[in-house]
CSV table of N, CA and C in Angstrom, one decimal:
chain,number,residue,atom,x,y,z
A,1485,MET,N,-19.8,11.4,-13.3
A,1485,MET,CA,-19.2,10.1,-13.8
A,1485,MET,C,-17.9,9.8,-12.9
A,1486,SER,N,-18.0,8.8,-12.1
A,1486,SER,CA,-16.9,8.5,-11.2
A,1486,SER,C,-16.1,7.4,-11.8
A,1487,VAL,N,-14.8,7.3,-11.4
A,1487,VAL,CA,-13.9,6.2,-11.9
A,1487,VAL,C,-14.4,4.8,-11.4
A,1488,GLU,N,-14.3,3.8,-12.2
A,1488,GLU,CA,-14.7,2.5,-11.9
A,1488,GLU,C,-13.5,1.6,-11.5
A,1489,ILE,N,-13.7,0.6,-10.7
A,1489,ILE,CA,-12.7,-0.4,-10.4
A,1489,ILE,C,-12.1,-0.9,-11.7
A,1490,GLY,N,-10.7,-1.0,-11.8
A,1490,GLY,CA,-10.0,-1.5,-12.9
A,1490,GLY,C,-9.8,-0.4,-14.0
A,1491,GLN,N,-10.4,0.8,-13.8
A,1491,GLN,CA,-10.1,1.9,-14.8
A,1491,GLN,C,-8.9,2.7,-14.3
A,1492,LEU,N,-8.3,3.3,-15.3
A,1492,LEU,CA,-7.2,4.3,-15.0
A,1492,LEU,C,-7.9,5.5,-14.4
A,1493,VAL,N,-7.3,6.0,-13.3
A,1493,VAL,CA,-7.8,7.2,-12.6
A,1493,VAL,C,-7.3,8.4,-13.3
A,1494,ALA,N,-8.2,9.3,-13.6
A,1494,ALA,CA,-7.8,10.6,-14.3
A,1494,ALA,C,-6.6,11.3,-13.6
A,1495,ASP,N,-5.6,11.7,-14.3
A,1495,ASP,CA,-4.5,12.4,-13.7
A,1495,ASP,C,-5.0,13.7,-13.1
A,1496,PHE,N,-4.4,14.1,-12.0
A,1496,PHE,CA,-4.7,15.4,-11.4
A,1496,PHE,C,-3.4,15.9,-10.7
A,1497,SER,N,-3.4,17.2,-10.6
A,1497,SER,CA,-2.3,17.9,-9.8
A,1497,SER,C,-3.1,18.8,-8.9
A,1498,ALA,N,-2.7,18.8,-7.6
A,1498,ALA,CA,-3.4,19.6,-6.6
A,1498,ALA,C,-2.4,20.1,-5.6
A,1499,PRO,N,-2.7,21.3,-5.0
A,1499,PRO,CA,-1.8,21.9,-4.0
A,1499,PRO,C,-1.9,21.0,-2.7
A,1500,ALA,N,-0.7,20.8,-2.1
A,1500,ALA,CA,-0.7,20.0,-0.9
A,1500,ALA,C,0.2,20.6,0.2
A,1501,THR,N,0.1,20.1,1.4
A,1501,THR,CA,0.9,20.5,2.5
A,1501,THR,C,2.4,20.4,2.2
A,1502,GLY,N,3.2,21.0,3.0
A,1502,GLY,CA,4.7,20.9,2.8
A,1502,GLY,C,5.1,21.7,1.5
A,1503,ASP,N,4.3,22.6,1.1
A,1503,ASP,CA,4.6,23.5,-0.1
A,1503,ASP,C,4.8,22.6,-1.3
A,1504,THR,N,4.0,21.6,-1.5
A,1504,THR,CA,4.1,20.7,-2.6
A,1504,THR,C,2.9,20.7,-3.5
A,1505,THR,N,3.1,20.2,-4.7
A,1505,THR,CA,1.9,19.9,-5.5
A,1505,THR,C,2.0,18.4,-5.8
A,1506,VAL,N,0.8,17.8,-5.5
A,1506,VAL,CA,0.7,16.3,-5.8
A,1506,VAL,C,0.2,16.1,-7.2
A,1507,THR,N,0.9,15.3,-8.0
A,1507,THR,CA,0.5,14.9,-9.3
A,1507,THR,C,0.4,13.4,-9.3
A,1508,LEU,N,-0.8,12.9,-9.6
A,1508,LEU,CA,-1.0,11.5,-9.5
A,1508,LEU,C,-0.1,10.7,-10.4
A,1509,SER,N,0.1,11.1,-11.6
A,1509,SER,CA,0.9,10.3,-12.6
A,1509,SER,C,2.4,10.2,-12.1
A,1510,GLU,N,2.8,11.2,-11.3
A,1510,GLU,CA,4.2,11.1,-10.8
A,1510,GLU,C,4.4,10.0,-9.7
A,1511,LEU,N,3.3,9.5,-9.3
A,1511,LEU,CA,3.4,8.4,-8.2
A,1511,LEU,C,3.3,7.0,-8.8
A,1512,ARG,N,3.3,6.9,-10.1
A,1512,ARG,CA,3.2,5.6,-10.8
A,1512,ARG,C,4.4,4.7,-10.3
A,1513,GLY,N,4.1,3.4,-10.1
A,1513,GLY,CA,5.1,2.5,-9.6
A,1513,GLY,C,4.9,2.3,-8.1
A,1514,LYS,N,4.1,3.2,-7.5
A,1514,LYS,CA,3.7,3.0,-6.1
A,1514,LYS,C,2.2,2.9,-6.1
A,1515,GLN,N,1.7,2.3,-5.0
A,1515,GLN,CA,0.2,2.2,-4.8
A,1515,GLN,C,-0.1,3.5,-4.1
A,1516,VAL,N,-1.3,4.0,-4.3
A,1516,VAL,CA,-1.7,5.3,-3.6
A,1516,VAL,C,-3.1,5.1,-2.9
A,1517,VAL,N,-3.1,5.5,-1.7
A,1517,VAL,CA,-4.4,5.6,-1.0
A,1517,VAL,C,-4.8,7.0,-1.0
A,1518,VAL,N,-6.0,7.3,-1.5
A,1518,VAL,CA,-6.5,8.7,-1.5
A,1518,VAL,C,-7.7,8.6,-0.6
A,1519,TYR,N,-7.6,9.3,0.6
A,1519,TYR,CA,-8.8,9.3,1.4
A,1519,TYR,C,-9.4,10.7,1.6
A,1520,PHE,N,-10.7,10.7,1.4
A,1520,PHE,CA,-11.4,12.0,1.5
A,1520,PHE,C,-12.1,12.1,2.9
A,1521,TYR,N,-11.9,13.3,3.5
A,1521,TYR,CA,-12.6,13.5,4.8
A,1521,TYR,C,-13.3,14.9,4.7
A,1522,PRO,N,-14.4,15.0,5.5
A,1522,PRO,CA,-15.2,16.2,5.3
A,1522,PRO,C,-14.6,17.5,5.8
A,1523,LYS,N,-13.9,17.5,6.9
A,1523,LYS,CA,-13.3,18.8,7.4
A,1523,LYS,C,-12.1,18.6,8.4
A,1524,ALA,N,-11.1,19.3,8.1
A,1524,ALA,CA,-9.9,19.3,9.0
A,1524,ALA,C,-10.2,19.6,10.4
A,1525,SER,N,-9.5,19.0,11.3
A,1525,SER,CA,-9.6,19.3,12.7
A,1525,SER,C,-11.0,19.0,13.4
A,1526,THR,N,-11.8,18.1,12.8
A,1526,THR,CA,-13.0,17.7,13.4
A,1526,THR,C,-12.8,16.3,14.0
A,1527,PRO,N,-13.6,15.8,14.9
A,1527,PRO,CA,-13.2,14.6,15.7
A,1527,PRO,C,-13.0,13.4,14.8
A,1528,GLY,N,-14.0,13.0,13.9
A,1528,GLY,CA,-13.8,11.8,13.1
A,1528,GLY,C,-12.7,11.9,12.1
A,1529,CYS,N,-12.4,13.1,11.6
A,1529,CYS,CA,-11.3,13.3,10.6
A,1529,CYS,C,-10.0,13.2,11.3
A,1530,THR,N,-9.9,13.7,12.6
A,1530,THR,CA,-8.7,13.6,13.4
A,1530,THR,C,-8.4,12.2,13.7
A,1531,THR,N,-9.4,11.4,14.1
A,1531,THR,CA,-9.2,10.0,14.4
A,1531,THR,C,-8.7,9.2,13.2
A,1532,GLU,N,-9.4,9.4,12.0
A,1532,GLU,CA,-9.0,8.7,10.8
A,1532,GLU,C,-7.6,9.1,10.4
A,1533,GLY,N,-7.3,10.4,10.4
A,1533,GLY,CA,-5.9,10.8,10.0
A,1533,GLY,C,-4.9,10.2,11.0
A,1534,GLY,N,-5.2,10.1,12.3
A,1534,GLY,CA,-4.3,9.6,13.3
A,1534,GLY,C,-4.1,8.1,13.0
A,1535,ASP,N,-5.1,7.4,12.6
A,1535,ASP,CA,-5.0,5.9,12.3
A,1535,ASP,C,-4.1,5.7,11.1
A,1536,PHE,N,-4.2,6.6,10.0
A,1536,PHE,CA,-3.3,6.5,8.9
A,1536,PHE,C,-1.9,6.8,9.4
A,1537,ARG,N,-1.7,7.8,10.2
A,1537,ARG,CA,-0.4,8.2,10.7
A,1537,ARG,C,0.3,7.0,11.4
A,1538,ASP,N,-0.5,6.4,12.3
A,1538,ASP,CA,0.0,5.3,13.1
A,1538,ASP,C,0.3,4.1,12.3
A,1539,HIS,N,-0.2,3.9,11.2
A,1539,HIS,CA,0.0,2.7,10.3
A,1539,HIS,C,0.9,3.1,9.1
A,1540,LYS,N,1.5,4.3,9.1
A,1540,LYS,CA,2.3,4.7,7.9
A,1540,LYS,C,3.4,3.8,7.6
A,1541,ALA,N,4.2,3.3,8.6
A,1541,ALA,CA,5.3,2.4,8.3
A,1541,ALA,C,4.8,1.1,7.6
A,1542,ALA,N,3.7,0.6,8.0
A,1542,ALA,CA,3.2,-0.6,7.3
A,1542,ALA,C,2.7,-0.3,5.9
A,1543,PHE,N,2.2,0.9,5.7
A,1543,PHE,CA,1.8,1.3,4.3
A,1543,PHE,C,3.1,1.5,3.5
A,1544,ASP,N,4.1,2.1,4.1
A,1544,ASP,CA,5.4,2.3,3.4
A,1544,ASP,C,5.9,0.9,2.9
A,1545,ALA,N,5.8,-0.1,3.8
A,1545,ALA,CA,6.3,-1.4,3.6
A,1545,ALA,C,5.6,-2.1,2.4
A,1546,ALA,N,4.3,-1.7,2.3
A,1546,ALA,CA,3.5,-2.2,1.2
A,1546,ALA,C,3.6,-1.3,-0.1
A,1547,ASN,N,4.6,-0.4,-0.2
A,1547,ASN,CA,4.8,0.4,-1.3
A,1547,ASN,C,3.6,1.3,-1.6
A,1548,THR,N,3.0,1.9,-0.5
A,1548,THR,CA,1.8,2.6,-0.7
A,1548,THR,C,1.9,4.0,-0.1
A,1549,VAL,N,1.6,5.0,-0.9
A,1549,VAL,CA,1.6,6.4,-0.5
A,1549,VAL,C,0.2,6.8,0.1
A,1550,ILE,N,0.1,7.6,1.1
A,1550,ILE,CA,-1.1,8.0,1.7
A,1550,ILE,C,-1.3,9.5,1.4
A,1551,LEU,N,-2.5,9.8,0.9
A,1551,LEU,CA,-2.9,11.2,0.6
A,1551,LEU,C,-4.3,11.5,1.2
A,1552,GLY,N,-4.4,12.5,2.1
A,1552,GLY,CA,-5.7,12.9,2.6
A,1552,GLY,C,-6.2,14.1,1.8
A,1553,VAL,N,-7.5,14.2,1.5
A,1553,VAL,CA,-8.1,15.2,0.7
A,1553,VAL,C,-9.3,15.8,1.4
A,1554,SER,N,-9.4,17.1,1.5
A,1554,SER,CA,-10.6,17.8,1.9
A,1554,SER,C,-10.7,19.1,1.1
A,1555,ARG,N,-11.8,19.8,1.3
A,1555,ARG,CA,-12.0,21.1,0.6
A,1555,ARG,C,-11.4,22.2,1.4
A,1556,ASP,N,-10.8,21.9,2.6
A,1556,ASP,CA,-10.2,23.0,3.4
A,1556,ASP,C,-9.1,23.7,2.6
A,1557,GLY,N,-8.8,24.9,3.0
A,1557,GLY,CA,-7.7,25.6,2.4
A,1557,GLY,C,-6.4,25.1,2.9
A,1558,LEU,N,-5.3,25.5,2.2
A,1558,LEU,CA,-3.9,25.0,2.5
A,1558,LEU,C,-3.5,25.4,4.0
A,1559,ARG,N,-3.9,26.5,4.4
A,1559,ARG,CA,-3.5,26.9,5.8
A,1559,ARG,C,-4.2,26.0,6.8
A,1560,ALA,N,-5.5,25.7,6.6
A,1560,ALA,CA,-6.2,24.8,7.5
A,1560,ALA,C,-5.5,23.4,7.5
A,1561,GLN,N,-5.2,23.0,6.3
A,1561,GLN,CA,-4.6,21.6,6.1
A,1561,GLN,C,-3.2,21.6,6.8
A,1562,GLU,N,-2.4,22.7,6.6
A,1562,GLU,CA,-1.0,22.7,7.3
A,1562,GLU,C,-1.2,22.7,8.8
A,1563,ASN,N,-2.1,23.4,9.3
A,1563,ASN,CA,-2.4,23.5,10.8
A,1563,ASN,C,-2.8,22.1,11.3
A,1564,PHE,N,-3.7,21.5,10.5
A,1564,PHE,CA,-4.2,20.1,10.9
A,1564,PHE,C,-3.1,19.1,10.9
A,1565,LYS,N,-2.3,19.2,9.8
A,1565,LYS,CA,-1.1,18.2,9.7
A,1565,LYS,C,-0.1,18.4,10.9
A,1566,ALA,N,0.2,19.7,11.1
A,1566,ALA,CA,1.2,20.0,12.2
A,1566,ALA,C,0.7,19.6,13.6
A,1567,LYS,N,-0.6,20.0,13.8
A,1567,LYS,CA,-1.1,19.7,15.2
A,1567,LYS,C,-1.2,18.2,15.4
A,1568,GLN,N,-1.6,17.4,14.4
A,1568,GLN,CA,-1.8,16.0,14.6
A,1568,GLN,C,-0.5,15.2,14.2
A,1569,ASP,N,0.6,15.9,13.9
A,1569,ASP,CA,1.8,15.3,13.5
A,1569,ASP,C,1.7,14.2,12.4
A,1570,PHE,N,0.9,14.5,11.4
A,1570,PHE,CA,0.7,13.6,10.3
A,1570,PHE,C,2.0,13.5,9.5
A,1571,ASN,N,2.3,12.3,9.1
A,1571,ASN,CA,3.5,12.0,8.4
A,1571,ASN,C,3.3,11.7,6.9
A,1572,PHE,N,2.2,12.4,6.4
A,1572,PHE,CA,1.9,12.3,4.9
A,1572,PHE,C,1.2,13.6,4.6
A,1573,GLU,N,1.1,13.8,3.2
A,1573,GLU,CA,0.6,15.1,2.8
A,1573,GLU,C,-0.9,15.2,2.7
A,1574,LEU,N,-1.5,16.3,2.9
A,1574,LEU,CA,-2.9,16.6,2.8
A,1574,LEU,C,-3.1,17.5,1.6
A,1575,ILE,N,-4.1,17.2,0.8
A,1575,ILE,CA,-4.4,18.0,-0.4
A,1575,ILE,C,-5.5,18.9,-0.1
A,1576,SER,N,-5.4,20.2,-0.6
A,1576,SER,CA,-6.4,21.2,-0.5
A,1576,SER,C,-7.1,21.2,-1.8
A,1577,ASP,N,-8.4,20.8,-1.8
A,1577,ASP,CA,-9.2,20.6,-3.0
A,1577,ASP,C,-10.4,21.6,-3.0
A,1578,LYS,N,-10.0,22.9,-2.8
A,1578,LYS,CA,-11.1,23.9,-2.8
A,1578,LYS,C,-11.9,24.0,-4.0
A,1579,ASP,N,-11.3,23.7,-5.2
A,1579,ASP,CA,-12.1,23.8,-6.5
A,1579,ASP,C,-12.8,22.5,-6.8
A,1580,GLU,N,-12.6,21.5,-5.9
A,1580,GLU,CA,-13.3,20.2,-6.0
A,1580,GLU,C,-12.9,19.3,-7.2
A,1581,ASN,N,-11.8,19.6,-7.8
A,1581,ASN,CA,-11.4,18.9,-9.0
A,1581,ASN,C,-11.1,17.4,-8.7
A,1582,VAL,N,-10.4,17.1,-7.6
A,1582,VAL,CA,-10.1,15.8,-7.1
A,1582,VAL,C,-11.4,15.1,-6.7
A,1583,CYS,N,-12.2,15.8,-5.9
A,1583,CYS,CA,-13.5,15.3,-5.4
A,1583,CYS,C,-14.4,14.9,-6.6
A,1584,THR,N,-14.3,15.6,-7.7
A,1584,THR,CA,-15.2,15.3,-8.8
A,1584,THR,C,-14.7,14.0,-9.5
A,1585,ILE,N,-13.4,13.8,-9.6
A,1585,ILE,CA,-12.9,12.6,-10.2
A,1585,ILE,C,-13.4,11.4,-9.5
A,1586,PHE,N,-13.5,11.4,-8.2
A,1586,PHE,CA,-13.9,10.3,-7.4
A,1586,PHE,C,-15.4,10.3,-7.0
A,1587,ASP,N,-16.1,11.4,-7.4
A,1587,ASP,CA,-17.5,11.5,-7.1
A,1587,ASP,C,-17.8,11.4,-5.6
A,1588,VAL,N,-17.2,12.2,-4.8
A,1588,VAL,CA,-17.4,12.1,-3.4
A,1588,VAL,C,-18.2,13.3,-2.8
A,1589,ILE,N,-18.6,14.2,-3.6
A,1589,ILE,CA,-19.5,15.3,-3.1
A,1589,ILE,C,-20.9,14.8,-3.2
A,1590,LYS,N,-21.5,14.7,-2.0
A,1590,LYS,CA,-22.9,14.2,-1.8
A,1590,LYS,C,-23.7,15.1,-1.0
A,1591,LEU,N,-25.1,15.0,-1.2
A,1591,LEU,CA,-26.0,15.8,-0.4
A,1591,LEU,C,-26.0,15.1,0.9
A,1592,LYS,N,-25.8,15.9,2.0
A,1592,LYS,CA,-25.7,15.4,3.3
A,1592,LYS,C,-26.7,16.2,4.2
A,1593,LYS,N,-27.1,15.6,5.3
A,1593,LYS,CA,-28.0,16.3,6.2
A,1593,LYS,C,-27.3,16.5,7.5
A,1594,MET,N,-27.3,17.8,8.0
A,1594,MET,CA,-26.8,18.0,9.4
A,1594,MET,C,-27.7,18.9,10.1
A,1595,TYR,N,-28.1,18.5,11.2
A,1595,TYR,CA,-29.1,19.3,12.0
A,1595,TYR,C,-30.4,19.6,11.2
A,1596,GLY,N,-30.8,18.7,10.4
A,1596,GLY,CA,-32.0,18.9,9.6
A,1596,GLY,C,-31.8,19.7,8.3
A,1597,LYS,N,-30.7,20.3,8.1
A,1597,LYS,CA,-30.4,21.1,6.9
A,1597,LYS,C,-29.6,20.2,5.9
A,1598,GLU,N,-30.0,20.4,4.6
A,1598,GLU,CA,-29.2,19.7,3.6
A,1598,GLU,C,-28.1,20.6,3.1
A,1599,HIS,N,-27.0,20.0,2.8
A,1599,HIS,CA,-25.8,20.7,2.2
A,1599,HIS,C,-25.0,19.7,1.4
A,1600,LEU,N,-24.2,20.2,0.5
A,1600,LEU,CA,-23.3,19.4,-0.3
A,1600,LEU,C,-22.0,19.3,0.5
A,1601,GLY,N,-21.5,18.1,0.7
A,1601,GLY,CA,-20.2,17.9,1.4
A,1601,GLY,C,-19.6,16.6,1.0
A,1602,ILE,N,-18.4,16.4,1.5
A,1602,ILE,CA,-17.6,15.3,1.1
A,1602,ILE,C,-18.1,14.1,1.9
A,1603,GLU,N,-18.4,13.0,1.2
A,1603,GLU,CA,-18.7,11.7,1.8
A,1603,GLU,C,-17.4,11.0,2.2
A,1604,ARG,N,-17.2,10.7,3.4
A,1604,ARG,CA,-16.0,10.0,3.8
A,1604,ARG,C,-15.8,8.8,3.0
A,1605,SER,N,-14.7,8.8,2.2
A,1605,SER,CA,-14.4,7.7,1.2
A,1605,SER,C,-12.9,7.5,1.1
A,1606,THR,N,-12.6,6.3,0.7
A,1606,THR,CA,-11.1,6.0,0.5
A,1606,THR,C,-11.0,5.2,-0.8
A,1607,PHE,N,-9.9,5.4,-1.5
A,1607,PHE,CA,-9.7,4.7,-2.8
A,1607,PHE,C,-8.2,4.2,-2.8
A,1608,LEU,N,-8.1,3.0,-3.3
A,1608,LEU,CA,-6.8,2.4,-3.4
A,1608,LEU,C,-6.4,2.3,-4.9
A,1609,ILE,N,-5.4,2.9,-5.3
A,1609,ILE,CA,-4.9,2.9,-6.7
A,1609,ILE,C,-3.7,2.1,-6.8
A,1610,ASP,N,-3.7,1.2,-7.9
A,1610,ASP,CA,-2.5,0.3,-8.1
A,1610,ASP,C,-1.3,1.0,-8.7
A,1611,LYS,N,-0.2,0.3,-8.9
A,1611,LYS,CA,1.0,0.9,-9.4
A,1611,LYS,C,0.9,1.4,-10.8
A,1612,GLU,N,-0.1,0.9,-11.5
A,1612,GLU,CA,-0.3,1.4,-12.9
A,1612,GLU,C,-1.2,2.6,-13.0
A,1613,GLY,N,-1.8,3.0,-11.8
A,1613,GLY,CA,-2.7,4.2,-11.8
A,1613,GLY,C,-4.1,3.8,-12.0
A,1614,LYS,N,-4.5,2.5,-11.8
A,1614,LYS,CA,-5.9,2.0,-11.9
A,1614,LYS,C,-6.5,1.9,-10.6
A,1615,LEU,N,-7.8,2.2,-10.5
A,1615,LEU,CA,-8.5,2.0,-9.3
A,1615,LEU,C,-8.6,0.5,-8.9
A,1616,ALA,N,-8.1,0.1,-7.7
A,1616,ALA,CA,-8.1,-1.3,-7.3
A,1616,ALA,C,-9.3,-1.6,-6.4
A,1617,LYS,N,-9.6,-0.6,-5.5
A,1617,LYS,CA,-10.6,-0.8,-4.5
A,1617,LYS,C,-11.1,0.5,-4.0
A,1618,GLU,N,-12.4,0.5,-3.6
A,1618,GLU,CA,-13.0,1.8,-3.0
A,1618,GLU,C,-13.8,1.4,-1.8
A,1619,TRP,N,-13.9,2.4,-0.9
A,1619,TRP,CA,-14.7,2.3,0.3
A,1619,TRP,C,-15.5,3.6,0.3
A,1620,ARG,N,-16.8,3.6,0.3
A,1620,ARG,CA,-17.6,4.8,0.4
A,1620,ARG,C,-18.5,4.8,1.6
A,1621,GLY,N,-18.8,6.0,2.1
A,1621,GLY,CA,-19.6,6.0,3.3
A,1621,GLY,C,-18.9,5.4,4.5
A,1622,VAL,N,-17.6,5.7,4.6
A,1622,VAL,CA,-16.7,5.0,5.6
A,1622,VAL,C,-17.1,5.3,7.0
A,1623,LYS,N,-17.0,4.3,7.9
A,1623,LYS,CA,-17.1,4.4,9.3
A,1623,LYS,C,-15.6,4.3,9.7
A,1624,VAL,N,-15.2,5.3,10.6
A,1624,VAL,CA,-13.7,5.4,10.9
A,1624,VAL,C,-13.2,4.2,11.6
A,1625,THR,N,-13.9,3.6,12.6
A,1625,THR,CA,-13.3,2.6,13.4
A,1625,THR,C,-13.0,1.3,12.6
A,1626,GLY,N,-11.7,0.9,12.6
A,1626,GLY,CA,-11.2,-0.3,11.9
A,1626,GLY,C,-11.0,-0.1,10.4
A,1627,HIS,N,-11.3,1.1,9.9
A,1627,HIS,CA,-11.2,1.4,8.5
A,1627,HIS,C,-9.8,1.3,8.0
A,1628,VAL,N,-8.9,1.9,8.6
A,1628,VAL,CA,-7.5,2.0,8.2
A,1628,VAL,C,-6.9,0.6,8.1
A,1629,GLU,N,-7.2,-0.2,9.1
A,1629,GLU,CA,-6.7,-1.6,9.1
A,1629,GLU,C,-7.2,-2.4,7.8
A,1630,GLU,N,-8.4,-2.1,7.5
A,1630,GLU,CA,-9.0,-2.8,6.3
A,1630,GLU,C,-8.3,-2.3,5.0
A,1631,VAL,N,-8.0,-1.0,4.9
A,1631,VAL,CA,-7.3,-0.4,3.8
A,1631,VAL,C,-5.9,-1.0,3.7
A,1632,LEU,N,-5.2,-1.0,4.8
A,1632,LEU,CA,-3.9,-1.6,4.9
A,1632,LEU,C,-3.8,-3.0,4.4
A,1633,ALA,N,-4.8,-3.8,4.9
A,1633,ALA,CA,-4.8,-5.2,4.5
A,1633,ALA,C,-5.0,-5.3,2.9
A,1634,ALA,N,-5.8,-4.5,2.4
A,1634,ALA,CA,-6.0,-4.5,0.9
A,1634,ALA,C,-4.8,-4.0,0.2
A,1635,ALA,N,-4.1,-3.0,0.7
A,1635,ALA,CA,-2.8,-2.5,0.1
A,1635,ALA,C,-1.7,-3.6,0.2
A,1636,GLU,N,-1.6,-4.3,1.3
A,1636,GLU,CA,-0.6,-5.4,1.4
A,1636,GLU,C,-0.9,-6.5,0.5
A,1637,GLN,N,-2.2,-6.9,0.3
A,1637,GLN,CA,-2.6,-7.9,-0.6
A,1637,GLN,C,-2.3,-7.6,-2.0
A,1638,LEU,N,-2.6,-6.3,-2.4
A,1638,LEU,CA,-2.4,-5.8,-3.8
A,1638,LEU,C,-0.9,-5.8,-4.0
A,1639,ASP,N,-0.1,-5.4,-3.1
A,1639,ASP,CA,1.4,-5.3,-3.3
A,1639,ASP,C,2.0,-6.7,-3.4
A,1640,ALA,N,1.5,-7.6,-2.6
A,1640,ALA,CA,2.0,-9.0,-2.7
A,1640,ALA,C,1.7,-9.7,-4.0
A,1641,ALA,N,0.6,-9.3,-4.6
A,1641,ALA,CA,0.1,-9.9,-5.9
A,1641,ALA,C,0.8,-9.3,-7.1
A,1642,SER,N,1.5,-8.2,-6.9
A,1642,SER,CA,2.1,-7.6,-8.1
A,1642,SER,C,3.6,-7.9,-8.2
């Protein structure tokens, strides 16, 4: 059962880079972009993270926090963040608690083999903690600009 547009997103706390724990309810009053990517340091995930990094000032101006999430361990997330100079935190969701809230674990095929993995997805949460918009099965090119436009629009409306 995944969260629906307009519904309150279930609160979660998860270990993140920078020796922090991210708790969703502590971010109330700000908009939150939660983007899920399959694996740290892979080409598509590096491009997507870089796009969020390069647009962070605009997200900040729209009162929006960026959080990246994958099932990688904290060390892999820290290395990925440092190597790519990401200016936002990455959540390590090894137990898939955050993935489950957003229902992003899907059956995928790679080289003819089926496996469960993260479907590249992004969610925009409003200042009250409700899901405002979702993008599933994301294609990286142009995606961050689309998310930013939605965040700016939501911020202007509130």
